[in-house]
PDB file of C-alpha atoms in Angstrom:
ATOM      1  CA  UNK A  17     115.729 115.951  99.537  1.00  0.00           C
ATOM      2  CA  UNK A  18     115.780 113.157 102.225  1.00  0.00           C
ATOM      3  CA  UNK A  19     116.802 109.894 100.523  1.00  0.00           C
ATOM      4  CA  UNK A  20     118.145 108.463 103.630  1.00  0.00           C
ATOM      5  CA  UNK A  21     115.252 106.158 103.990  1.00  0.00           C
ATOM      6  CA  UNK A  22     114.811 105.714 100.217  1.00  0.00           C
ATOM      7  CA  UNK A  23     112.951 102.747  98.911  1.00  0.00           C
ATOM      8  CA  UNK A  24     112.679 101.120  95.407  1.00  0.00           C
ATOM      9  CA  UNK A  25     110.082 103.004  93.516  1.00  0.00           C
ATOM     10  CA  UNK A  26     110.251 101.145  90.318  1.00  0.00           C
ATOM     11  CA  UNK A  27     110.565  97.486  89.818  1.00  0.00           C
ATOM     12  CA  UNK A  28     111.013  95.366  86.825  1.00  0.00           C
ATOM     13  CA  UNK A  29     108.055  93.178  85.876  1.00  0.00           C
ATOM     14  CA  UNK A  30     107.639  90.505  83.168  1.00  0.00           C
ATOM     15  CA  UNK A  31     105.811  92.608  80.788  1.00  0.00           C
ATOM     16  CA  UNK A  32     106.727  94.103  77.404  1.00  0.00           C
ATOM     17  CA  UNK A  33     107.190  97.641  79.030  1.00  0.00           C
ATOM     18  CA  UNK A  34     108.902  96.110  82.181  1.00  0.00           C
ATOM     19  CA  UNK A  35     106.373  98.132  84.233  1.00  0.00           C
ATOM     20  CA  UNK A  36     103.402  96.934  86.214  1.00  0.00           C
ATOM     21  CA  UNK A  37     100.404  96.901  83.852  1.00  0.00           C
ATOM     22  CA  UNK A  38      97.913  97.778  86.669  1.00  0.00           C
ATOM     23  CA  UNK A  39      99.924 100.974  87.568  1.00  0.00           C
ATOM     24  CA  UNK A  40     100.452 101.712  83.803  1.00  0.00           C
ATOM     25  CA  UNK A  41      96.639 101.339  83.177  1.00  0.00           C
ATOM     26  CA  UNK A  42      95.852 103.475  86.277  1.00  0.00           C
ATOM     27  CA  UNK A  43      97.969 106.274  84.845  1.00  0.00           C
ATOM     28  CA  UNK A  44      96.132 105.952  81.440  1.00  0.00           C
ATOM     29  CA  UNK A  45      92.825 106.203  83.511  1.00  0.00           C
ATOM     30  CA  UNK A  46      94.114 109.308  85.354  1.00  0.00           C
ATOM     31  CA  UNK A  47      95.020 110.794  81.959  1.00  0.00           C
ATOM     32  CA  UNK A  48      91.364 110.243  80.741  1.00  0.00           C
ATOM     33  CA  UNK A  49      90.223 111.824  83.974  1.00  0.00           C
ATOM     34  CA  UNK A  50      92.166 114.923  83.095  1.00  0.00           C
ATOM     35  CA  UNK A  51      90.102 115.239  79.875  1.00  0.00           C
ATOM     36  CA  UNK A  52      86.852 114.717  81.859  1.00  0.00           C
ATOM     37  CA  UNK A  53      87.599 117.467  84.403  1.00  0.00           C
ATOM     38  CA  UNK A  54      89.165 119.618  81.664  1.00  0.00           C
ATOM     39  CA  UNK A  55      85.860 119.515  79.823  1.00  0.00           C
ATOM     40  CA  UNK A  56      83.926 120.481  82.991  1.00  0.00           C
ATOM     41  CA  UNK A  57      86.287 123.273  83.762  1.00  0.00           C
ATOM     42  CA  UNK A  58      86.143 124.469  80.048  1.00  0.00           C
ATOM     43  CA  UNK A  59      82.275 124.517  80.329  1.00  0.00           C
ATOM     44  CA  UNK A  60      82.397 126.521  83.614  1.00  0.00           C
ATOM     45  CA  UNK A  61      84.924 129.022  82.169  1.00  0.00           C
ATOM     46  CA  UNK A  62      83.038 129.451  78.894  1.00  0.00           C
ATOM     47  CA  UNK A  63      79.749 130.237  80.839  1.00  0.00           C
ATOM     48  CA  UNK A  64      81.589 132.474  83.461  1.00  0.00           C
ATOM     49  CA  UNK A  65      79.811 135.641  83.685  1.00  0.00           C
ATOM     50  CA  UNK A  66      77.078 134.719  81.470  1.00  0.00           C
ATOM     51  CA  UNK A  67      74.455 134.324  84.213  1.00  0.00           C
ATOM     52  CA  UNK A  68      71.492 136.765  83.862  1.00  0.00           C
ATOM     53  CA  UNK A  69      69.946 136.101  87.147  1.00  0.00           C
ATOM     54  CA  UNK A  70      71.492 136.294  90.669  1.00  0.00           C
ATOM     55  CA  UNK A  71      73.122 135.030  92.748  1.00  0.00           C
ATOM     56  CA  UNK A  72      76.405 135.637  91.189  1.00  0.00           C
ATOM     57  CA  UNK A  73      79.848 134.054  92.022  1.00  0.00           C
ATOM     58  CA  UNK A  74      81.127 137.240  93.831  1.00  0.00           C
ATOM     59  CA  UNK A  75      78.120 137.430  95.947  1.00  0.00           C
ATOM     60  CA  UNK A  76      78.027 133.856  97.199  1.00  0.00           C
ATOM     61  CA  UNK A  77      81.553 132.282  97.001  1.00  0.00           C
ATOM     62  CA  UNK A  78      83.015 131.843 100.481  1.00  0.00           C
ATOM     63  CA  UNK A  79      86.798 132.162  99.900  1.00  0.00           C
ATOM     64  CA  UNK A  80      88.016 131.924 103.633  1.00  0.00           C
ATOM     65  CA  UNK A  81      86.016 128.684 104.101  1.00  0.00           C
ATOM     66  CA  UNK A  82      87.150 127.173 100.974  1.00  0.00           C
ATOM     67  CA  UNK A  83      90.698 128.040 101.704  1.00  0.00           C
ATOM     68  CA  UNK A  84      90.444 125.987 104.811  1.00  0.00           C
ATOM     69  CA  UNK A  85      88.958 122.988 102.927  1.00  0.00           C
ATOM     70  CA  UNK A  86      91.613 123.259 100.299  1.00  0.00           C
ATOM     71  CA  UNK A  87      94.235 123.007 103.126  1.00  0.00           C
ATOM     72  CA  UNK A  88      92.547 120.122 104.668  1.00  0.00           C
ATOM     73  CA  UNK A  89      92.613 118.328 101.094  1.00  0.00           C
ATOM     74  CA  UNK A  90      96.378 119.171 100.827  1.00  0.00           C
ATOM     75  CA  UNK A  91      97.104 117.749 104.252  1.00  0.00           C
ATOM     76  CA  UNK A  92      95.073 114.612 103.333  1.00  0.00           C
ATOM     77  CA  UNK A  93      97.721 114.212 100.474  1.00  0.00           C
ATOM     78  CA  UNK A  94     100.352 114.402 102.990  1.00  0.00           C
ATOM     79  CA  UNK A  95      98.749 111.803 105.175  1.00  0.00           C
ATOM     80  CA  UNK A  96      98.431 109.583 102.137  1.00  0.00           C
ATOM     81  CA  UNK A  97     102.122 109.567 101.347  1.00  0.00           C
ATOM     82  CA  UNK A  98     102.889 108.903 104.851  1.00  0.00           C
ATOM     83  CA  UNK A  99     100.546 105.967 104.796  1.00  0.00           C
ATOM     84  CA  UNK A 100     102.388 104.579 101.658  1.00  0.00           C
ATOM     85  CA  UNK A 101     105.704 105.085 103.354  1.00  0.00           C
ATOM     86  CA  UNK A 102     104.324 103.152 106.380  1.00  0.00           C
ATOM     87  CA  UNK A 103     103.181 100.162 104.168  1.00  0.00           C
ATOM     88  CA  UNK A 104     106.327 100.163 102.216  1.00  0.00           C
ATOM     89  CA  UNK A 105     108.235  99.673 105.418  1.00  0.00           C
ATOM     90  CA  UNK A 106     105.863  97.148 106.739  1.00  0.00           C
ATOM     91  CA  UNK A 107     104.922  99.367 109.656  1.00  0.00           C
ATOM     92  CA  UNK A 108     101.320  98.437 110.556  1.00  0.00           C
ATOM     93  CA  UNK A 109     100.696 101.131 113.090  1.00  0.00           C
ATOM     94  CA  UNK A 110     102.015 103.982 110.679  1.00  0.00           C
ATOM     95  CA  UNK A 111      99.805 102.484 107.865  1.00  0.00           C
ATOM     96  CA  UNK A 112      96.711 102.361 110.120  1.00  0.00           C
ATOM     97  CA  UNK A 113      97.180 105.789 111.450  1.00  0.00           C
ATOM     98  CA  UNK A 114      97.822 107.661 108.121  1.00  0.00           C
ATOM     99  CA  UNK A 115      95.244 105.732 106.073  1.00  0.00           C
ATOM    100  CA  UNK A 116      92.557 106.660 108.817  1.00  0.00           C
ATOM    101  CA  UNK A 117      93.733 110.254 108.789  1.00  0.00           C
ATOM    102  CA  UNK A 118      93.627 110.491 105.023  1.00  0.00           C
ATOM    103  CA  UNK A 119      90.096 109.180 105.092  1.00  0.00           C
ATOM    104  CA  UNK A 120      89.135 111.364 108.006  1.00  0.00           C
ATOM    105  CA  UNK A 121      90.606 114.579 106.135  1.00  0.00           C
ATOM    106  CA  UNK A 122      88.709 113.635 103.150  1.00  0.00           C
ATOM    107  CA  UNK A 123      85.515 113.189 104.944  1.00  0.00           C
ATOM    108  CA  UNK A 124      86.164 116.710 106.526  1.00  0.00           C
ATOM    109  CA  UNK A 125      86.613 118.166 102.995  1.00  0.00           C
ATOM    110  CA  UNK A 126      83.286 116.552 101.984  1.00  0.00           C
ATOM    111  CA  UNK A 127      81.711 118.000 105.107  1.00  0.00           C
ATOM    112  CA  UNK A 128      82.865 121.508 104.067  1.00  0.00           C
ATOM    113  CA  UNK A 129      81.502 120.907 100.588  1.00  0.00           C
ATOM    114  CA  UNK A 130      78.076 119.614 101.962  1.00  0.00           C
ATOM    115  CA  UNK A 131      77.935 122.804 104.247  1.00  0.00           C
ATOM    116  CA  UNK A 132      78.906 124.975 101.179  1.00  0.00           C
ATOM    117  CA  UNK A 133      76.236 123.395  98.892  1.00  0.00           C
ATOM    118  CA  UNK A 134      73.592 123.799 101.689  1.00  0.00           C
ATOM    119  CA  UNK A 135      74.541 127.402 102.116  1.00  0.00           C
ATOM    120  CA  UNK A 136      74.257 128.176  98.457  1.00  0.00           C
ATOM    121  CA  UNK A 137      70.855 126.416  98.422  1.00  0.00           C
ATOM    122  CA  UNK A 138      69.576 128.511 101.172  1.00  0.00           C
ATOM    123  CA  UNK A 139      70.900 131.621  99.249  1.00  0.00           C
ATOM    124  CA  UNK A 140      68.834 130.691  96.303  1.00  0.00           C
ATOM    125  CA  UNK A 141      71.496 128.929  94.160  1.00  0.00           C
ATOM    126  CA  UNK A 142      70.534 125.545  92.763  1.00  0.00           C
ATOM    127  CA  UNK A 143      71.376 123.597  89.630  1.00  0.00           C
ATOM    128  CA  UNK A 144      68.534 125.278  87.710  1.00  0.00           C
ATOM    129  CA  UNK A 145      69.001 128.899  88.985  1.00  0.00           C
ATOM    130  CA  UNK A 146      71.414 130.182  86.393  1.00  0.00           C
ATOM    131  CA  UNK A 147      74.501 129.121  84.300  1.00  0.00           C
ATOM    132  CA  UNK A 148      76.792 129.705  87.293  1.00  0.00           C
ATOM    133  CA  UNK A 149      74.776 127.371  89.350  1.00  0.00           C
ATOM    134  CA  UNK A 150      74.559 124.695  86.752  1.00  0.00           C
ATOM    135  CA  UNK A 151      78.357 124.651  85.857  1.00  0.00           C
ATOM    136  CA  UNK A 152      79.433 125.093  89.407  1.00  0.00           C
ATOM    137  CA  UNK A 153      77.452 122.312  90.942  1.00  0.00           C
ATOM    138  CA  UNK A 154      78.214 119.969  88.145  1.00  0.00           C
ATOM    139  CA  UNK A 155      81.977 120.496  88.416  1.00  0.00           C
ATOM    140  CA  UNK A 156      82.407 120.494  92.217  1.00  0.00           C
ATOM    141  CA  UNK A 157      79.758 117.859  92.556  1.00  0.00           C
ATOM    142  CA  UNK A 158      81.670 115.419  90.148  1.00  0.00           C
ATOM    143  CA  UNK A 159      84.768 116.350  92.222  1.00  0.00           C
ATOM    144  CA  UNK A 160      83.127 115.668  95.423  1.00  0.00           C
ATOM    145  CA  UNK A 161      81.889 112.340  94.093  1.00  0.00           C
ATOM    146  CA  UNK A 162      85.460 111.399  93.237  1.00  0.00           C
ATOM    147  CA  UNK A 163      86.488 112.315  96.748  1.00  0.00           C
ATOM    148  CA  UNK A 164      83.701 110.100  98.205  1.00  0.00           C
ATOM    149  CA  UNK A 165      84.865 107.155  96.108  1.00  0.00           C
ATOM    150  CA  UNK A 166      88.540 107.773  97.409  1.00  0.00           C
ATOM    151  CA  UNK A 167      87.285 107.994 101.137  1.00  0.00           C
ATOM    152  CA  UNK A 168      85.483 104.537 100.687  1.00  0.00           C
ATOM    153  CA  UNK A 169      88.688 103.102  99.015  1.00  0.00           C
ATOM    154  CA  UNK A 170      90.944 104.291 101.768  1.00  0.00           C
ATOM    155  CA  UNK A 171      88.526 102.865 104.430  1.00  0.00           C
ATOM    156  CA  UNK A 172      88.404  99.516 102.724  1.00  0.00           C
ATOM    157  CA  UNK A 173      92.341  99.559 102.681  1.00  0.00           C
ATOM    158  CA  UNK A 174      92.259 100.591 106.393  1.00  0.00           C
ATOM    159  CA  UNK A 175      90.126  97.510 107.174  1.00  0.00           C
ATOM    160  CA  UNK A 176      92.495  95.292 105.268  1.00  0.00           C
ATOM    161  CA  UNK A 177      95.354  96.658 107.190  1.00  0.00           C
ATOM    162  CA  UNK A 178      93.581  96.162 110.495  1.00  0.00           C
ATOM    163  CA  UNK A 179      93.008  92.557 109.621  1.00  0.00           C
ATOM    164  CA  UNK A 180      96.769  92.253 108.857  1.00  0.00           C
ATOM    165  CA  UNK A 181      96.224  91.870 105.097  1.00  0.00           C
ATOM    166  CA  UNK A 182      98.041  94.815 103.974  1.00  0.00           C
ATOM    167  CA  UNK A 183     101.680  94.124 104.436  1.00  0.00           C
ATOM    168  CA  UNK A 184     104.534  95.486 102.476  1.00  0.00           C
ATOM    169  CA  UNK A 185     104.102  93.068  99.646  1.00  0.00           C
ATOM    170  CA  UNK A 186     100.782  94.816  98.864  1.00  0.00           C
ATOM    171  CA  UNK A 187     102.376  98.389  98.791  1.00  0.00           C
ATOM    172  CA  UNK A 188     101.472  98.883  95.203  1.00  0.00           C
ATOM    173  CA  UNK A 189      97.810  98.591  96.004  1.00  0.00           C
ATOM    174  CA  UNK A 190      98.229 101.516  98.533  1.00  0.00           C
ATOM    175  CA  UNK A 191     100.438 103.397  95.905  1.00  0.00           C
ATOM    176  CA  UNK A 192      97.511 103.068  93.354  1.00  0.00           C
ATOM    177  CA  UNK A 193      94.975 104.369  95.781  1.00  0.00           C
ATOM    178  CA  UNK A 194      97.474 107.140  96.625  1.00  0.00           C
ATOM    179  CA  UNK A 195      97.556 107.991  92.962  1.00  0.00           C
ATOM    180  CA  UNK A 196      93.886 108.367  92.880  1.00  0.00           C
ATOM    181  CA  UNK A 197      93.793 110.482  95.917  1.00  0.00           C
ATOM    182  CA  UNK A 198      96.641 112.875  94.784  1.00  0.00           C
ATOM    183  CA  UNK A 199      94.590 113.133  91.491  1.00  0.00           C
ATOM    184  CA  UNK A 200      91.559 114.442  93.235  1.00  0.00           C
ATOM    185  CA  UNK A 201      93.854 116.831  95.181  1.00  0.00           C
ATOM    186  CA  UNK A 202      95.330 118.332  92.049  1.00  0.00           C
ATOM    187  CA  UNK A 203      91.959 118.764  90.401  1.00  0.00           C
ATOM    188  CA  UNK A 204      90.962 120.749  93.477  1.00  0.00           C
ATOM    189  CA  UNK A 205      94.160 122.839  93.068  1.00  0.00           C
ATOM    190  CA  UNK A 206      92.849 123.816  89.628  1.00  0.00           C
ATOM    191  CA  UNK A 207      89.199 124.308  90.696  1.00  0.00           C
ATOM    192  CA  UNK A 208      90.243 126.405  93.634  1.00  0.00           C
ATOM    193  CA  UNK A 209      92.232 128.882  91.631  1.00  0.00           C
ATOM    194  CA  UNK A 210      89.981 128.920  88.424  1.00  0.00           C
ATOM    195  CA  UNK A 211      86.668 128.960  90.133  1.00  0.00           C
ATOM    196  CA  UNK A 212      87.142 130.461  93.488  1.00  0.00           C
ATOM    197  CA  UNK A 213      90.045 132.870  93.085  1.00  0.00           C
ATOM    198  CA  UNK A 214      90.058 134.123  89.583  1.00  0.00           C
ATOM    199  CA  UNK A 215      87.428 136.774  89.072  1.00  0.00           C
TER     200      UNK A 215
ATOM    201  CA  UNK B  14     106.606  95.001  95.775  1.00  0.00           C
ATOM    202  CA  UNK B  15     105.494  91.904  94.164  1.00  0.00           C
ATOM    203  CA  UNK B  16     105.047  88.446  95.474  1.00  0.00           C
ATOM    204  CA  UNK B  17     105.797  87.069  92.031  1.00  0.00           C
ATOM    205  CA  UNK B  18     109.123  85.205  92.261  1.00  0.00           C
ATOM    206  CA  UNK B  19     110.124  86.033  88.699  1.00  0.00           C
ATOM    207  CA  UNK B  20     109.335  89.622  89.126  1.00  0.00           C
ATOM    208  CA  UNK B  21     111.268  89.593  92.372  1.00  0.00           C
ATOM    209  CA  UNK B  22     114.114  88.109  90.781  1.00  0.00           C
ATOM    210  CA  UNK B  23     114.033  90.546  87.944  1.00  0.00           C
ATOM    211  CA  UNK B  24     113.830  93.397  90.404  1.00  0.00           C
ATOM    212  CA  UNK B  25     116.858  91.973  92.161  1.00  0.00           C
ATOM    213  CA  UNK B  26     118.740  92.084  88.854  1.00  0.00           C
ATOM    214  CA  UNK B  27     118.122  95.608  88.158  1.00  0.00           C
ATOM    215  CA  UNK B  28     118.927  96.522  91.805  1.00  0.00           C
ATOM    216  CA  UNK B  29     121.433  99.057  90.822  1.00  0.00           C
ATOM    217  CA  UNK B  30     119.106 100.846  88.229  1.00  0.00           C
ATOM    218  CA  UNK B  31     116.089 101.350  90.616  1.00  0.00           C
ATOM    219  CA  UNK B  32     114.938 104.856  91.301  1.00  0.00           C
ATOM    220  CA  UNK B  33     113.907 105.985  94.846  1.00  0.00           C
ATOM    221  CA  UNK B  34     110.943 107.435  96.542  1.00  0.00           C
ATOM    222  CA  UNK B  35     111.583 110.398  98.891  1.00  0.00           C
ATOM    223  CA  UNK B  36     111.415 109.691 102.718  1.00  0.00           C
ATOM    224  CA  UNK B  37     108.880 111.051 105.137  1.00  0.00           C
ATOM    225  CA  UNK B  38     110.873 114.127 105.952  1.00  0.00           C
ATOM    226  CA  UNK B  39     110.852 115.292 102.195  1.00  0.00           C
ATOM    227  CA  UNK B  40     107.060 114.568 102.123  1.00  0.00           C
ATOM    228  CA  UNK B  41     106.480 116.825 105.304  1.00  0.00           C
ATOM    229  CA  UNK B  42     108.663 119.600 103.793  1.00  0.00           C
ATOM    230  CA  UNK B  43     106.577 119.264 100.448  1.00  0.00           C
ATOM    231  CA  UNK B  44     103.400 119.573 102.562  1.00  0.00           C
ATOM    232  CA  UNK B  45     104.616 122.688 104.303  1.00  0.00           C
ATOM    233  CA  UNK B  46     105.507 124.219 100.990  1.00  0.00           C
ATOM    234  CA  UNK B  47     102.050 123.472  99.583  1.00  0.00           C
ATOM    235  CA  UNK B  48     100.548 125.083 102.577  1.00  0.00           C
ATOM    236  CA  UNK B  49     102.661 128.321 102.168  1.00  0.00           C
ATOM    237  CA  UNK B  50     101.783 128.532  98.424  1.00  0.00           C
ATOM    238  CA  UNK B  51      98.053 128.169  99.296  1.00  0.00           C
ATOM    239  CA  UNK B  52      98.434 130.947 102.045  1.00  0.00           C
ATOM    240  CA  UNK B  53     100.168 133.166  99.515  1.00  0.00           C
ATOM    241  CA  UNK B  54      97.398 132.484  96.935  1.00  0.00           C
ATOM    242  CA  UNK B  55      94.707 133.561  99.460  1.00  0.00           C
ATOM    243  CA  UNK B  56      96.769 136.595 100.561  1.00  0.00           C
ATOM    244  CA  UNK B  57      97.259 137.876  97.120  1.00  0.00           C
ATOM    245  CA  UNK B  58      93.583 137.611  96.424  1.00  0.00           C
ATOM    246  CA  UNK B  59      92.822 140.050  99.208  1.00  0.00           C
ATOM    247  CA  UNK B  60      95.496 142.580  98.470  1.00  0.00           C
ATOM    248  CA  UNK B  61      93.965 145.315  96.217  1.00  0.00           C
ATOM    249  CA  UNK B  62      97.414 146.467  94.840  1.00  0.00           C
ATOM    250  CA  UNK B  63      97.859 142.960  93.381  1.00  0.00           C
ATOM    251  CA  UNK B  64      94.684 143.086  91.242  1.00  0.00           C
ATOM    252  CA  UNK B  65      96.487 143.980  87.942  1.00  0.00           C
ATOM    253  CA  UNK B  66      98.646 140.959  88.077  1.00  0.00           C
ATOM    254  CA  UNK B  67      96.311 138.727  90.004  1.00  0.00           C
ATOM    255  CA  UNK B  68      95.547 136.256  87.215  1.00  0.00           C
ATOM    256  CA  UNK B  69      99.090 135.469  86.228  1.00  0.00           C
ATOM    257  CA  UNK B  70     100.211 135.182  89.770  1.00  0.00           C
ATOM    258  CA  UNK B  71      97.398 132.861  90.783  1.00  0.00           C
ATOM    259  CA  UNK B  72      97.964 130.655  87.680  1.00  0.00           C
ATOM    260  CA  UNK B  73     101.713 130.402  88.326  1.00  0.00           C
ATOM    261  CA  UNK B  74     101.115 129.580  92.085  1.00  0.00           C
ATOM    262  CA  UNK B  75      98.415 127.005  91.185  1.00  0.00           C
ATOM    263  CA  UNK B  76     100.656 125.466  88.488  1.00  0.00           C
ATOM    264  CA  UNK B  77     103.589 125.263  91.018  1.00  0.00           C
ATOM    265  CA  UNK B  78     101.335 123.238  93.441  1.00  0.00           C
ATOM    266  CA  UNK B  79     100.025 120.977  90.760  1.00  0.00           C
ATOM    267  CA  UNK B  80     103.678 120.248  89.477  1.00  0.00           C
ATOM    268  CA  UNK B  81     104.943 119.704  93.097  1.00  0.00           C
ATOM    269  CA  UNK B  82     102.198 117.193  93.987  1.00  0.00           C
ATOM    270  CA  UNK B  83     102.468 115.317  90.730  1.00  0.00           C
ATOM    271  CA  UNK B  84     106.432 115.163  90.884  1.00  0.00           C
ATOM    272  CA  UNK B  85     106.753 114.230  94.532  1.00  0.00           C
ATOM    273  CA  UNK B  86     103.488 112.902  95.835  1.00  0.00           C
ATOM    274  CA  UNK B  87     102.757 110.998  92.701  1.00  0.00           C
ATOM    275  CA  UNK B  88     106.209 110.106  92.260  1.00  0.00           C
ATOM    276  CA  UNK B  89     106.429 110.975  88.516  1.00  0.00           C
ATOM    277  CA  UNK B  90     109.809 112.449  89.199  1.00  0.00           C
ATOM    278  CA  UNK B  91     111.230 109.136  90.227  1.00  0.00           C
ATOM    279  CA  UNK B  92     109.058 106.786  88.194  1.00  0.00           C
ATOM    280  CA  UNK B  93     109.158 105.480  84.540  1.00  0.00           C
ATOM    281  CA  UNK B  94     108.823 108.283  81.867  1.00  0.00           C
ATOM    282  CA  UNK B  95     106.007 106.116  80.282  1.00  0.00           C
ATOM    283  CA  UNK B  96     103.952 107.013  83.248  1.00  0.00           C
ATOM    284  CA  UNK B  97     104.536 110.684  82.723  1.00  0.00           C
ATOM    285  CA  UNK B  98     103.724 110.405  79.085  1.00  0.00           C
ATOM    286  CA  UNK B  99     100.358 108.636  79.499  1.00  0.00           C
ATOM    287  CA  UNK B 100      99.404 111.295  82.071  1.00  0.00           C
ATOM    288  CA  UNK B 101     100.986 114.501  80.568  1.00  0.00           C
ATOM    289  CA  UNK B 102      99.803 114.007  77.094  1.00  0.00           C
ATOM    290  CA  UNK B 103      96.081 114.002  77.877  1.00  0.00           C
ATOM    291  CA  UNK B 104      96.788 116.810  80.414  1.00  0.00           C
ATOM    292  CA  UNK B 105      98.239 119.161  77.622  1.00  0.00           C
ATOM    293  CA  UNK B 106      95.265 118.106  75.590  1.00  0.00           C
ATOM    294  CA  UNK B 107      92.894 119.070  78.378  1.00  0.00           C
ATOM    295  CA  UNK B 108      94.585 122.515  78.918  1.00  0.00           C
ATOM    296  CA  UNK B 109      94.441 123.046  75.209  1.00  0.00           C
ATOM    297  CA  UNK B 110      90.834 122.432  75.149  1.00  0.00           C
ATOM    298  CA  UNK B 111      90.079 124.870  78.014  1.00  0.00           C
ATOM    299  CA  UNK B 112      92.144 127.575  76.463  1.00  0.00           C
ATOM    300  CA  UNK B 113      90.627 127.089  72.991  1.00  0.00           C
ATOM    301  CA  UNK B 114      87.147 127.223  74.259  1.00  0.00           C
ATOM    302  CA  UNK B 115      87.875 130.399  76.409  1.00  0.00           C
ATOM    303  CA  UNK B 116      89.382 132.089  73.451  1.00  0.00           C
ATOM    304  CA  UNK B 117      86.566 131.022  71.227  1.00  0.00           C
ATOM    305  CA  UNK B 118      83.672 132.221  73.486  1.00  0.00           C
ATOM    306  CA  UNK B 119      85.370 134.912  75.564  1.00  0.00           C
ATOM    307  CA  UNK B 120      88.205 136.584  73.712  1.00  0.00           C
ATOM    308  CA  UNK B 121      86.484 136.312  70.183  1.00  0.00           C
ATOM    309  CA  UNK B 122      82.813 136.927  71.113  1.00  0.00           C
ATOM    310  CA  UNK B 123      82.103 137.106  67.376  1.00  0.00           C
ATOM    311  CA  UNK B 124      81.517 133.344  67.650  1.00  0.00           C
ATOM    312  CA  UNK B 125      79.423 133.560  70.858  1.00  0.00           C
ATOM    313  CA  UNK B 126      75.955 132.289  70.220  1.00  0.00           C
ATOM    314  CA  UNK B 127      73.401 135.053  70.148  1.00  0.00           C
TER     315      UNK B 127
END
C-alpha cells in the first residue's frame, strides 16, 4: 500500500451519524441499484437456455471483443480514482486530464456496446426474437444507460473543472460521481462473468 | 472537504482519527491486478481442460475483482462501516434473490411453469 500521499477520507460532519448525508444517501441509492440489477441478472439466469428459436448465446456472443470493452471499463475506473486524487490535491491539470480520460473510456465502452448491439441485430437477435434477446438487451441496455448517465455527469464535472469551479473544496462532488462510476464497473464485472463467460 | 466552518473545525478535532485514501501508486497497482484477473478469466474460458471447474473459478475471479474495486476504488476499506452496511446488506439480498430464483427454476424444475 502506498500511503505516502495519504489524504483524509472521512471527515466529521454535524449530523447524527457524523457522516456526510449526501454521501450516505448515495450509498443507499447504490444499495437499491444492486437490487435493481440483481433482479435483471436473476431474470436472465432463470431464462438462460430456455430460448426455443435461434440465435443462441453460444452462436452470437463475441468474447474477445467484450473482453476488450471490459478492460476499457476497468481502466476507466482507474482514471476515475486518479481524477479524484487530482481534485483532492487541488491539481487542476490532473483533474482535467483524468476526468476527460474517464469520460472518453466510458464513451469507448458505449461504442463497443453499440457495435455489439448492431451486430446482433444484423444476425437476427432483437428484443422480440427469443428469451435470450429479451433478457440480454434489457440487462445490458440498462447498464449502458447507466454508463451514458455517468459519461454525461463526468463531462459536466470536466466543464466545471475547466471553468475553475472544481477545486479541492468540492472533492466530495467528484468522489460521489466516482462511486457511481465504479458501481457501473462492478455491475459489468458481474455481467461479463455471468452472461458472457459462464455457459 | 467541506467549506462549512463548523464541519471543518470538527474535522480538525478528529484529525488523529481520520482514515486515509490510498495514493495514486496503489490505484495503478490495483488497476494492474484487475487487468491480470480479467486476462486470467478470458484465458481460463478458452482452456478446454478447465471446463469442469470453469464455473467456480470464474465466479471466484469475478468476486475478487468486485471486492477489490469496492474496497479500494470505492474506498469502503477506509470509510465508515455505515457506508459498507447500507451497500452490503442489499447486495447480499440481491445475491440471495439470484441464487433462490436459479435454484427454484433451474435446479428444481418441478416448479418450472409448463
